[in-house]
Amino acid sequence: MILGELRRNAVQRLRDAGVDSAEADGRLLLMHAARLDAAKLISLEGSEAGADVAASYDRLIERRVSGEPVARIAGEKEFWSLRFALGAETLVPRPETETIVEAALAEIEDKSRAISILDLGTGSGAILAALLSELPNAEGVAVDKSEAALHTARENLRNLSLGRRVSYVCGNWASAIGGTFNLIVSNPPYIASKELALLSPEVRVHDPLLALDGGLDGLDAYRVIVHQLGERLVPEAKAVLELGQGQEEAVSALVKATGKLSVAGRARKDLAGIPRALIIHVKR
Ligand code: GLN
């Protein structure tokens, strides 16, 4: 069978299974099975597919039909136009998390300054890598509770040629870290435990629980992180935390209750209009 025909059949199969992104997923998984980039795939659509390619494409399509997210099947996801490998212990980077990167960059006037960045719960390293890619003289510390996630982050930063500017610490938020930073970023787990069951299977089954479960009210991680921020920020520094939907007031209240920190205006909204990035500074 020719490649284009394989692809069209697979897309139809995905559509029949109710996959919204059938066209895009069918194309991406074929690129994967045939080891071709997008341009090559287009130019080779009329050529015969090898039996091995057809068989491996069929297996990938079968996984998608049974509900596995395309990023998990491909083992990678694009974020901030950079490519990140994924592991079982890393979240798939979400487009709304780019709001954290935008908010943080907007706080930094001189992009060429040598600043220090701390990323708490780095996962695949997506936020830190995006920031370092825009801040040529910045250095970062990536923290994660999961050794496996840190391993994935390290590989990703190395592949993006950013590895020399990063050190890695396995630990519980900032407890294993000393010193101060110019910028602290985090996308902590923020789903209330009882709401985990309501998440789509793509998230519930395939994203790591450690990166999702925010405890009884979803705010457990913020309670710890917000308390650690005061000691880790230099006086003019900022922290940018990702928020779950509807958490702006509650997290702002935690910030104010420290007595040492303030929130800088309203949270920056993501593309869906949801307040997503809360900016925090040391009280002046
Ligand atoms: N944004 C994730 C979701 O899709 C949750 C990630 C998190 O808890 N930080 O639900």
PDB file of C-alpha atoms and ligand atoms in Angstrom:
ATOM      1  CA  MET A   1       0.000   0.000   0.000  1.00  0.00           C
ATOM      2  CA  ILE A   2       1.212   3.531  -0.663  1.00  0.00           C
ATOM      3  CA  LEU A   3       1.949   5.860   2.286  1.00  0.00           C
ATOM      4  CA  GLY A   4      -0.822   8.357   1.477  1.00  0.00           C
ATOM      5  CA  GLU A   5      -3.412   5.610   1.369  1.00  0.00           C
ATOM      6  CA  LEU A   6      -2.207   4.148   4.663  1.00  0.00           C
ATOM      7  CA  ARG A   7      -2.535   7.582   6.205  1.00  0.00           C
ATOM      8  CA  ARG A   8      -6.029   8.230   4.870  1.00  0.00           C
ATOM      9  CA  ASN A   9      -7.251   4.851   6.122  1.00  0.00           C
ATOM     10  CA  ALA A  10      -5.744   5.484   9.536  1.00  0.00           C
ATOM     11  CA  VAL A  11      -7.298   8.958   9.764  1.00  0.00           C
ATOM     12  CA  GLN A  12     -10.676   7.436   8.969  1.00  0.00           C
ATOM     13  CA  ARG A  13     -10.133   4.850  11.682  1.00  0.00           C
ATOM     14  CA  LEU A  14      -9.316   7.589  14.185  1.00  0.00           C
ATOM     15  CA  ARG A  15     -12.393   9.579  13.128  1.00  0.00           C
ATOM     16  CA  ASP A  16     -14.604   6.531  13.540  1.00  0.00           C
ATOM     17  CA  ALA A  17     -13.167   6.123  17.040  1.00  0.00           C
ATOM     18  CA  GLY A  18     -14.172   9.723  17.849  1.00  0.00           C
ATOM     19  CA  VAL A  19     -10.652  11.207  17.947  1.00  0.00           C
ATOM     20  CA  ASP A  20     -11.045  14.997  17.398  1.00  0.00           C
ATOM     21  CA  SER A  21      -7.549  15.566  16.103  1.00  0.00           C
ATOM     22  CA  ALA A  22      -7.675  12.576  13.698  1.00  0.00           C
ATOM     23  CA  GLU A  23      -6.002  14.347  10.754  1.00  0.00           C
ATOM     24  CA  ALA A  24      -3.108  15.790  12.757  1.00  0.00           C
ATOM     25  CA  ASP A  25      -2.612  12.630  14.829  1.00  0.00           C
ATOM     26  CA  GLY A  26      -2.675  10.354  11.782  1.00  0.00           C
ATOM     27  CA  ARG A  27      -0.001  12.450  10.120  1.00  0.00           C
ATOM     28  CA  LEU A  28       2.196  12.753  13.224  1.00  0.00           C
ATOM     29  CA  LEU A  29       2.086   9.032  13.966  1.00  0.00           C
ATOM     30  CA  LEU A  30       2.970   8.185  10.362  1.00  0.00           C
ATOM     31  CA  MET A  31       5.947  10.541  10.556  1.00  0.00           C
ATOM     32  CA  HIS A  32       6.940   8.532  13.586  1.00  0.00           C
ATOM     33  CA  ALA A  33       6.405   5.082  12.125  1.00  0.00           C
ATOM     34  CA  ALA A  34       8.177   5.942   8.862  1.00  0.00           C
ATOM     35  CA  ARG A  35      10.833   8.130  10.548  1.00  0.00           C
ATOM     36  CA  LEU A  36      10.127  11.016   8.201  1.00  0.00           C
ATOM     37  CA  ASP A  37       9.777  14.722   8.914  1.00  0.00           C
ATOM     38  CA  ALA A  38       6.675  16.615   7.746  1.00  0.00           C
ATOM     39  CA  ALA A  39       8.193  17.797   4.453  1.00  0.00           C
ATOM     40  CA  LYS A  40       9.553  14.341   3.568  1.00  0.00           C
ATOM     41  CA  LEU A  41       6.221  12.731   4.312  1.00  0.00           C
ATOM     42  CA  ILE A  42       4.462  15.056   1.872  1.00  0.00           C
ATOM     43  CA  SER A  43       6.977  14.423  -0.889  1.00  0.00           C
ATOM     44  CA  LEU A  44       6.875  10.636  -0.349  1.00  0.00           C
ATOM     45  CA  GLU A  45       3.083  10.250   0.013  1.00  0.00           C
ATOM     46  CA  GLY A  46       2.871   8.544  -3.373  1.00  0.00           C
ATOM     47  CA  SER A  47       5.512   5.908  -2.657  1.00  0.00           C
ATOM     48  CA  GLU A  48       5.090   2.360  -1.447  1.00  0.00           C
ATOM     49  CA  ALA A  49       5.263   1.771   2.322  1.00  0.00           C
ATOM     50  CA  GLY A  50       7.440  -1.067   3.611  1.00  0.00           C
ATOM     51  CA  ALA A  51       5.652  -3.850   5.494  1.00  0.00           C
ATOM     52  CA  ASP A  52       7.509  -2.920   8.691  1.00  0.00           C
ATOM     53  CA  VAL A  53       6.361   0.716   8.462  1.00  0.00           C
ATOM     54  CA  ALA A  54       2.768  -0.357   7.805  1.00  0.00           C
ATOM     55  CA  ALA A  55       2.832  -2.744  10.781  1.00  0.00           C
ATOM     56  CA  SER A  56       4.381  -0.267  13.176  1.00  0.00           C
ATOM     57  CA  TYR A  57       1.960   2.491  12.021  1.00  0.00           C
ATOM     58  CA  ASP A  58      -0.919   0.119  12.653  1.00  0.00           C
ATOM     59  CA  ARG A  59       0.257  -0.462  16.240  1.00  0.00           C
ATOM     60  CA  LEU A  60       0.600   3.275  16.894  1.00  0.00           C
ATOM     61  CA  ILE A  61      -2.886   3.960  15.498  1.00  0.00           C
ATOM     62  CA  GLU A  62      -4.285   1.158  17.646  1.00  0.00           C
ATOM     63  CA  ARG A  63      -2.829   2.807  20.778  1.00  0.00           C
ATOM     64  CA  ARG A  64      -4.379   6.146  19.784  1.00  0.00           C
ATOM     65  CA  VAL A  65      -7.753   4.474  19.169  1.00  0.00           C
ATOM     66  CA  SER A  66      -7.602   3.006  22.656  1.00  0.00           C
ATOM     67  CA  GLY A  67      -7.209   6.485  24.151  1.00  0.00           C
ATOM     68  CA  GLU A  68      -3.479   7.027  24.614  1.00  0.00           C
ATOM     69  CA  PRO A  69      -2.527  10.689  23.964  1.00  0.00           C
ATOM     70  CA  VAL A  70      -0.565  11.241  20.780  1.00  0.00           C
ATOM     71  CA  ALA A  71       2.282  12.909  22.709  1.00  0.00           C
ATOM     72  CA  ARG A  72       2.689   9.771  24.848  1.00  0.00           C
ATOM     73  CA  ILE A  73       2.742   7.512  21.806  1.00  0.00           C
ATOM     74  CA  ALA A  74       5.270   9.714  20.030  1.00  0.00           C
ATOM     75  CA  GLY A  75       7.178  10.081  23.332  1.00  0.00           C
ATOM     76  CA  GLU A  76       7.609  13.800  22.786  1.00  0.00           C
ATOM     77  CA  LYS A  77       5.806  17.132  22.773  1.00  0.00           C
ATOM     78  CA  GLU A  78       6.541  20.583  21.424  1.00  0.00           C
ATOM     79  CA  PHE A  79       6.508  23.480  23.900  1.00  0.00           C
ATOM     80  CA  TRP A  80       7.660  27.040  23.142  1.00  0.00           C
ATOM     81  CA  SER A  81       8.693  25.669  19.724  1.00  0.00           C
ATOM     82  CA  LEU A  82      11.210  23.362  21.417  1.00  0.00           C
ATOM     83  CA  ARG A  83      10.971  19.589  21.444  1.00  0.00           C
ATOM     84  CA  PHE A  84      10.752  17.704  24.734  1.00  0.00           C
ATOM     85  CA  ALA A  85      11.066  13.967  25.255  1.00  0.00           C
ATOM     86  CA  LEU A  86       8.570  12.637  27.794  1.00  0.00           C
ATOM     87  CA  GLY A  87       8.890   9.993  30.465  1.00  0.00           C
ATOM     88  CA  ALA A  88       6.300   8.128  32.512  1.00  0.00           C
ATOM     89  CA  GLU A  89       7.016  10.538  35.403  1.00  0.00           C
ATOM     90  CA  THR A  90       6.737  13.782  33.443  1.00  0.00           C
ATOM     91  CA  LEU A  91       3.554  15.643  32.585  1.00  0.00           C
ATOM     92  CA  VAL A  92       2.931  16.331  28.900  1.00  0.00           C
ATOM     93  CA  PRO A  93       3.726  20.080  28.682  1.00  0.00           C
ATOM     94  CA  ARG A  94       0.486  22.018  28.117  1.00  0.00           C
ATOM     95  CA  PRO A  95       0.051  25.052  25.854  1.00  0.00           C
ATOM     96  CA  GLU A  96      -1.395  27.057  28.775  1.00  0.00           C
ATOM     97  CA  THR A  97       1.901  26.603  30.625  1.00  0.00           C
ATOM     98  CA  GLU A  98       3.504  28.857  27.995  1.00  0.00           C
ATOM     99  CA  THR A  99       1.656  31.634  29.872  1.00  0.00           C
ATOM    100  CA  ILE A 100       4.115  31.087  32.756  1.00  0.00           C
ATOM    101  CA  VAL A 101       7.041  31.589  30.393  1.00  0.00           C
ATOM    102  CA  GLU A 102       5.459  34.729  28.892  1.00  0.00           C
ATOM    103  CA  ALA A 103       4.710  36.197  32.321  1.00  0.00           C
ATOM    104  CA  ALA A 104       8.231  35.494  33.577  1.00  0.00           C
ATOM    105  CA  LEU A 105       9.883  36.985  30.474  1.00  0.00           C
ATOM    106  CA  ALA A 106       7.719  40.092  30.762  1.00  0.00           C
ATOM    107  CA  GLU A 107       9.177  40.657  34.248  1.00  0.00           C
ATOM    108  CA  ILE A 108      12.751  40.668  32.982  1.00  0.00           C
ATOM    109  CA  GLU A 109      13.683  44.011  31.445  1.00  0.00           C
ATOM    110  CA  ASP A 110      17.227  43.228  30.395  1.00  0.00           C
ATOM    111  CA  LYS A 111      17.157  39.815  28.708  1.00  0.00           C
ATOM    112  CA  SER A 112      20.958  39.684  28.525  1.00  0.00           C
ATOM    113  CA  ARG A 113      21.429  39.882  32.308  1.00  0.00           C
ATOM    114  CA  ALA A 114      23.057  36.931  34.074  1.00  0.00           C
ATOM    115  CA  ILE A 115      20.134  35.912  36.252  1.00  0.00           C
ATOM    116  CA  SER A 116      19.534  32.773  38.290  1.00  0.00           C
ATOM    117  CA  ILE A 117      16.318  30.791  37.860  1.00  0.00           C
ATOM    118  CA  LEU A 118      14.835  28.093  40.074  1.00  0.00           C
ATOM    119  CA  ASP A 119      12.237  25.729  38.567  1.00  0.00           C
ATOM    120  CA  LEU A 120      10.348  23.793  41.235  1.00  0.00           C
ATOM    121  CA  GLY A 121       8.887  20.538  39.938  1.00  0.00           C
ATOM    122  CA  THR A 122      10.609  20.783  36.575  1.00  0.00           C
ATOM    123  CA  GLY A 123       9.169  17.580  35.039  1.00  0.00           C
ATOM    124  CA  SER A 124      10.372  17.465  31.424  1.00  0.00           C
ATOM    125  CA  GLY A 125      12.250  20.740  32.002  1.00  0.00           C
ATOM    126  CA  ALA A 126       9.939  22.604  29.636  1.00  0.00           C
ATOM    127  CA  ILE A 127       9.519  25.889  31.540  1.00  0.00           C
ATOM    128  CA  LEU A 128      13.191  26.200  32.447  1.00  0.00           C
ATOM    129  CA  ALA A 129      14.375  25.311  28.933  1.00  0.00           C
ATOM    130  CA  ALA A 130      11.989  27.838  27.366  1.00  0.00           C
ATOM    131  CA  LEU A 131      13.288  30.567  29.683  1.00  0.00           C
ATOM    132  CA  LEU A 132      16.951  29.718  29.122  1.00  0.00           C
ATOM    133  CA  SER A 133      16.357  29.700  25.368  1.00  0.00           C
ATOM    134  CA  GLU A 134      15.253  33.347  25.626  1.00  0.00           C
ATOM    135  CA  LEU A 135      17.776  34.471  28.271  1.00  0.00           C
ATOM    136  CA  PRO A 136      21.262  33.732  26.923  1.00  0.00           C
ATOM    137  CA  ASN A 137      23.151  34.507  30.131  1.00  0.00           C
ATOM    138  CA  ALA A 138      20.759  32.995  32.655  1.00  0.00           C
ATOM    139  CA  GLU A 139      21.491  29.872  34.669  1.00  0.00           C
ATOM    140  CA  GLY A 140      19.018  27.542  36.281  1.00  0.00           C
ATOM    141  CA  VAL A 141      18.423  24.939  38.952  1.00  0.00           C
ATOM    142  CA  ALA A 142      15.884  22.258  38.134  1.00  0.00           C
ATOM    143  CA  VAL A 143      14.240  20.555  41.109  1.00  0.00           C
ATOM    144  CA  ASP A 144      12.017  17.513  41.041  1.00  0.00           C
ATOM    145  CA  LYS A 145      10.913  14.934  43.582  1.00  0.00           C
ATOM    146  CA  SER A 146      11.168  12.267  40.887  1.00  0.00           C
ATOM    147  CA  GLU A 147      14.634  11.026  39.885  1.00  0.00           C
ATOM    148  CA  ALA A 148      13.155   9.729  36.638  1.00  0.00           C
ATOM    149  CA  ALA A 149      11.689  13.133  35.762  1.00  0.00           C
ATOM    150  CA  LEU A 150      15.043  14.801  36.504  1.00  0.00           C
ATOM    151  CA  HIS A 151      16.712  12.329  34.187  1.00  0.00           C
ATOM    152  CA  THR A 152      14.281  13.271  31.397  1.00  0.00           C
ATOM    153  CA  ALA A 153      14.799  16.995  32.087  1.00  0.00           C
ATOM    154  CA  ARG A 154      18.569  16.565  31.939  1.00  0.00           C
ATOM    155  CA  GLU A 155      18.374  14.791  28.573  1.00  0.00           C
ATOM    156  CA  ASN A 156      16.051  17.462  27.197  1.00  0.00           C
ATOM    157  CA  LEU A 157      18.196  20.388  28.287  1.00  0.00           C
ATOM    158  CA  ARG A 158      21.278  18.674  26.938  1.00  0.00           C
ATOM    159  CA  ASN A 159      19.601  18.041  23.560  1.00  0.00           C
ATOM    160  CA  LEU A 160      18.634  21.702  23.399  1.00  0.00           C
ATOM    161  CA  SER A 161      22.260  22.693  24.106  1.00  0.00           C
ATOM    162  CA  LEU A 162      21.177  24.332  27.357  1.00  0.00           C
ATOM    163  CA  GLY A 163      22.567  21.682  29.700  1.00  0.00           C
ATOM    164  CA  ARG A 164      25.714  23.560  30.661  1.00  0.00           C
ATOM    165  CA  ARG A 165      23.621  26.263  32.311  1.00  0.00           C
ATOM    166  CA  VAL A 166      21.575  23.962  34.532  1.00  0.00           C
ATOM    167  CA  SER A 167      22.096  21.960  37.705  1.00  0.00           C
ATOM    168  CA  TYR A 168      19.688  19.319  38.968  1.00  0.00           C
ATOM    169  CA  VAL A 169      18.450  18.630  42.463  1.00  0.00           C
ATOM    170  CA  CYS A 170      16.194  15.808  43.581  1.00  0.00           C
ATOM    171  CA  GLY A 171      14.048  16.980  46.462  1.00  0.00           C
ATOM    172  CA  ASN A 172      10.809  18.254  47.867  1.00  0.00           C
ATOM    173  CA  TRP A 173      10.286  21.725  46.370  1.00  0.00           C
ATOM    174  CA  ALA A 174      12.958  24.105  47.687  1.00  0.00           C
ATOM    175  CA  SER A 175      13.822  22.176  50.864  1.00  0.00           C
ATOM    176  CA  ALA A 176      17.025  20.754  49.400  1.00  0.00           C
ATOM    177  CA  ILE A 177      18.124  24.098  47.933  1.00  0.00           C
ATOM    178  CA  GLY A 178      20.157  26.907  49.428  1.00  0.00           C
ATOM    179  CA  GLY A 179      20.875  30.402  48.149  1.00  0.00           C
ATOM    180  CA  THR A 180      18.716  32.968  46.427  1.00  0.00           C
ATOM    181  CA  PHE A 181      17.359  33.442  42.908  1.00  0.00           C
ATOM    182  CA  ASN A 182      16.232  36.244  40.619  1.00  0.00           C
ATOM    183  CA  LEU A 183      13.327  34.218  39.304  1.00  0.00           C
ATOM    184  CA  ILE A 184      11.431  31.206  40.620  1.00  0.00           C
ATOM    185  CA  VAL A 185       8.919  29.379  38.456  1.00  0.00           C
ATOM    186  CA  SER A 186       6.676  26.404  39.145  1.00  0.00           C
ATOM    187  CA  ASN A 187       3.814  24.439  37.693  1.00  0.00           C
ATOM    188  CA  PRO A 188       2.910  22.432  40.788  1.00  0.00           C
ATOM    189  CA  PRO A 189       0.240  19.724  41.021  1.00  0.00           C
ATOM    190  CA  TYR A 190      -3.025  21.549  41.664  1.00  0.00           C
ATOM    191  CA  ILE A 191      -5.920  19.195  41.044  1.00  0.00           C
ATOM    192  CA  ALA A 192      -8.023  18.529  44.166  1.00  0.00           C
ATOM    193  CA  SER A 193      -7.790  14.796  44.942  1.00  0.00           C
ATOM    194  CA  LYS A 194     -11.504  14.198  44.614  1.00  0.00           C
ATOM    195  CA  GLU A 195     -11.488  15.813  41.165  1.00  0.00           C
ATOM    196  CA  LEU A 196      -8.805  13.489  39.782  1.00  0.00           C
ATOM    197  CA  ALA A 197     -11.480  10.960  38.858  1.00  0.00           C
ATOM    198  CA  LEU A 198     -13.189  13.613  36.692  1.00  0.00           C
ATOM    199  CA  LEU A 199     -10.141  14.270  34.503  1.00  0.00           C
ATOM    200  CA  SER A 200     -10.202  12.943  30.944  1.00  0.00           C
ATOM    201  CA  PRO A 201      -8.669   9.453  30.610  1.00  0.00           C
ATOM    202  CA  GLU A 202      -5.872  10.975  28.520  1.00  0.00           C
ATOM    203  CA  VAL A 203      -4.751  12.873  31.621  1.00  0.00           C
ATOM    204  CA  ARG A 204      -5.963  10.553  34.388  1.00  0.00           C
ATOM    205  CA  VAL A 205      -4.469   7.379  32.976  1.00  0.00           C
ATOM    206  CA  HIS A 206      -1.370   8.705  31.212  1.00  0.00           C
ATOM    207  CA  ASP A 207      -0.075  11.686  33.205  1.00  0.00           C
ATOM    208  CA  PRO A 208       1.778  10.958  36.474  1.00  0.00           C
ATOM    209  CA  LEU A 209      -0.329  11.358  39.606  1.00  0.00           C
ATOM    210  CA  LEU A 210       2.561  13.059  41.397  1.00  0.00           C
ATOM    211  CA  ALA A 211       2.354  15.935  38.902  1.00  0.00           C
ATOM    212  CA  LEU A 212      -1.431  16.309  39.226  1.00  0.00           C
ATOM    213  CA  ASP A 213      -2.577  15.587  42.772  1.00  0.00           C
ATOM    214  CA  GLY A 214      -2.723  18.785  44.809  1.00  0.00           C
ATOM    215  CA  GLY A 215      -4.264  17.204  47.910  1.00  0.00           C
ATOM    216  CA  LEU A 216      -7.697  17.682  49.429  1.00  0.00           C
ATOM    217  CA  ASP A 217      -8.318  21.210  48.086  1.00  0.00           C
ATOM    218  CA  GLY A 218      -5.637  21.196  45.366  1.00  0.00           C
ATOM    219  CA  LEU A 219      -3.513  23.714  47.278  1.00  0.00           C
ATOM    220  CA  ASP A 220      -1.070  21.504  49.210  1.00  0.00           C
ATOM    221  CA  ALA A 221       1.920  22.250  46.987  1.00  0.00           C
ATOM    222  CA  TYR A 222       1.276  26.017  47.064  1.00  0.00           C
ATOM    223  CA  ARG A 223       1.202  25.946  50.884  1.00  0.00           C
ATOM    224  CA  VAL A 224       4.741  24.555  50.940  1.00  0.00           C
ATOM    225  CA  ILE A 225       6.147  26.515  47.994  1.00  0.00           C
ATOM    226  CA  VAL A 226       4.789  29.918  49.009  1.00  0.00           C
ATOM    227  CA  HIS A 227       6.388  29.497  52.445  1.00  0.00           C
ATOM    228  CA  GLN A 228       9.754  28.712  50.917  1.00  0.00           C
ATOM    229  CA  LEU A 229       9.739  31.616  48.441  1.00  0.00           C
ATOM    230  CA  GLY A 230      10.560  34.417  50.902  1.00  0.00           C
ATOM    231  CA  GLU A 231      13.955  32.896  51.749  1.00  0.00           C
ATOM    232  CA  ARG A 232      14.861  32.053  48.157  1.00  0.00           C
ATOM    233  CA  LEU A 233      14.085  35.330  46.379  1.00  0.00           C
ATOM    234  CA  VAL A 234      16.482  38.264  46.266  1.00  0.00           C
ATOM    235  CA  PRO A 235      14.669  41.520  47.184  1.00  0.00           C
ATOM    236  CA  GLU A 236      13.835  42.598  43.602  1.00  0.00           C
ATOM    237  CA  ALA A 237      13.079  39.057  42.397  1.00  0.00           C
ATOM    238  CA  LYS A 238       9.821  37.554  41.142  1.00  0.00           C
ATOM    239  CA  ALA A 239       8.174  34.182  41.375  1.00  0.00           C
ATOM    240  CA  VAL A 240       5.658  33.015  38.779  1.00  0.00           C
ATOM    241  CA  LEU A 241       3.347  30.157  39.713  1.00  0.00           C
ATOM    242  CA  GLU A 242       0.923  28.347  37.450  1.00  0.00           C
ATOM    243  CA  LEU A 243      -2.619  28.269  38.807  1.00  0.00           C
ATOM    244  CA  GLY A 244      -5.402  25.767  38.310  1.00  0.00           C
ATOM    245  CA  GLN A 245      -8.745  27.128  37.191  1.00  0.00           C
ATOM    246  CA  GLY A 246     -10.401  29.173  39.953  1.00  0.00           C
ATOM    247  CA  GLN A 247      -7.380  29.198  42.293  1.00  0.00           C
ATOM    248  CA  GLU A 248      -6.271  32.839  41.955  1.00  0.00           C
ATOM    249  CA  GLU A 249      -7.969  34.102  45.128  1.00  0.00           C
ATOM    250  CA  ALA A 250      -6.932  31.167  47.297  1.00  0.00           C
ATOM    251  CA  VAL A 251      -3.273  31.203  46.234  1.00  0.00           C
ATOM    252  CA  SER A 252      -3.118  35.008  46.509  1.00  0.00           C
ATOM    253  CA  ALA A 253      -4.432  34.668  50.069  1.00  0.00           C
ATOM    254  CA  LEU A 254      -1.659  32.163  50.884  1.00  0.00           C
ATOM    255  CA  VAL A 255       0.889  34.627  49.489  1.00  0.00           C
ATOM    256  CA  LYS A 256      -0.445  37.531  51.558  1.00  0.00           C
ATOM    257  CA  ALA A 257      -0.594  35.399  54.699  1.00  0.00           C
ATOM    258  CA  THR A 258       3.200  34.991  54.636  1.00  0.00           C
ATOM    259  CA  GLY A 259       3.480  38.661  55.586  1.00  0.00           C
ATOM    260  CA  LYS A 260       6.658  38.866  53.460  1.00  0.00           C
ATOM    261  CA  LEU A 261       5.288  38.495  49.932  1.00  0.00           C
ATOM    262  CA  SER A 262       2.768  40.263  47.702  1.00  0.00           C
ATOM    263  CA  VAL A 263       1.086  39.408  44.430  1.00  0.00           C
ATOM    264  CA  ALA A 264       1.800  41.777  41.536  1.00  0.00           C
ATOM    265  CA  GLY A 265      -1.654  42.572  40.146  1.00  0.00           C
ATOM    266  CA  ARG A 266      -4.017  40.038  38.596  1.00  0.00           C
ATOM    267  CA  ALA A 267      -2.793  36.724  37.267  1.00  0.00           C
ATOM    268  CA  ARG A 268      -1.903  36.666  33.576  1.00  0.00           C
ATOM    269  CA  LYS A 269      -4.584  34.873  31.573  1.00  0.00           C
ATOM    270  CA  ASP A 270      -3.998  31.966  29.198  1.00  0.00           C
ATOM    271  CA  LEU A 271      -5.435  31.845  25.664  1.00  0.00           C
ATOM    272  CA  ALA A 272      -8.727  30.501  27.028  1.00  0.00           C
ATOM    273  CA  GLY A 273      -9.014  33.564  29.315  1.00  0.00           C
ATOM    274  CA  ILE A 274      -8.295  31.579  32.494  1.00  0.00           C
ATOM    275  CA  PRO A 275      -6.103  33.363  35.092  1.00  0.00           C
ATOM    276  CA  ARG A 276      -3.028  31.141  34.872  1.00  0.00           C
ATOM    277  CA  ALA A 277       0.215  32.844  35.927  1.00  0.00           C
ATOM    278  CA  LEU A 278       0.414  34.456  39.355  1.00  0.00           C
ATOM    279  CA  ILE A 279       3.333  36.854  39.803  1.00  0.00           C
ATOM    280  CA  ILE A 280       4.706  37.193  43.312  1.00  0.00           C
ATOM    281  CA  HIS A 281       7.329  39.533  44.715  1.00  0.00           C
ATOM    282  CA  VAL A 282       8.979  40.287  48.019  1.00  0.00           C
ATOM    283  CA  LYS A 283       7.032  42.910  49.946  1.00  0.00           C
ATOM    284  CA  ARG A 284       8.665  46.306  49.761  1.00  0.00           C
TER     285      ARG A 284
HETATM  286  N1  GLN B   1      -2.780  21.324  33.655  1.00  0.00           N
HETATM  287  C1  GLN B   1      -2.945  19.970  34.099  1.00  0.00           C
HETATM  288  C2  GLN B   1      -4.302  19.475  33.627  1.00  0.00           C
HETATM  289  O1  GLN B   1      -4.493  19.406  32.469  1.00  0.00           O
HETATM  290  C3  GLN B   1      -2.742  19.870  35.569  1.00  0.00           C
HETATM  291  C4  GLN B   1      -1.320  20.036  35.880  1.00  0.00           C
HETATM  292  C5  GLN B   1      -1.061  20.432  37.264  1.00  0.00           C
HETATM  293  O2  GLN B   1      -1.711  19.970  38.210  1.00  0.00           O
HETATM  294  N2  GLN B   1      -0.140  21.282  37.387  1.00  0.00           N
HETATM  295  O3  GLN B   1      -5.193  19.152  34.329  1.00  0.00           O
END
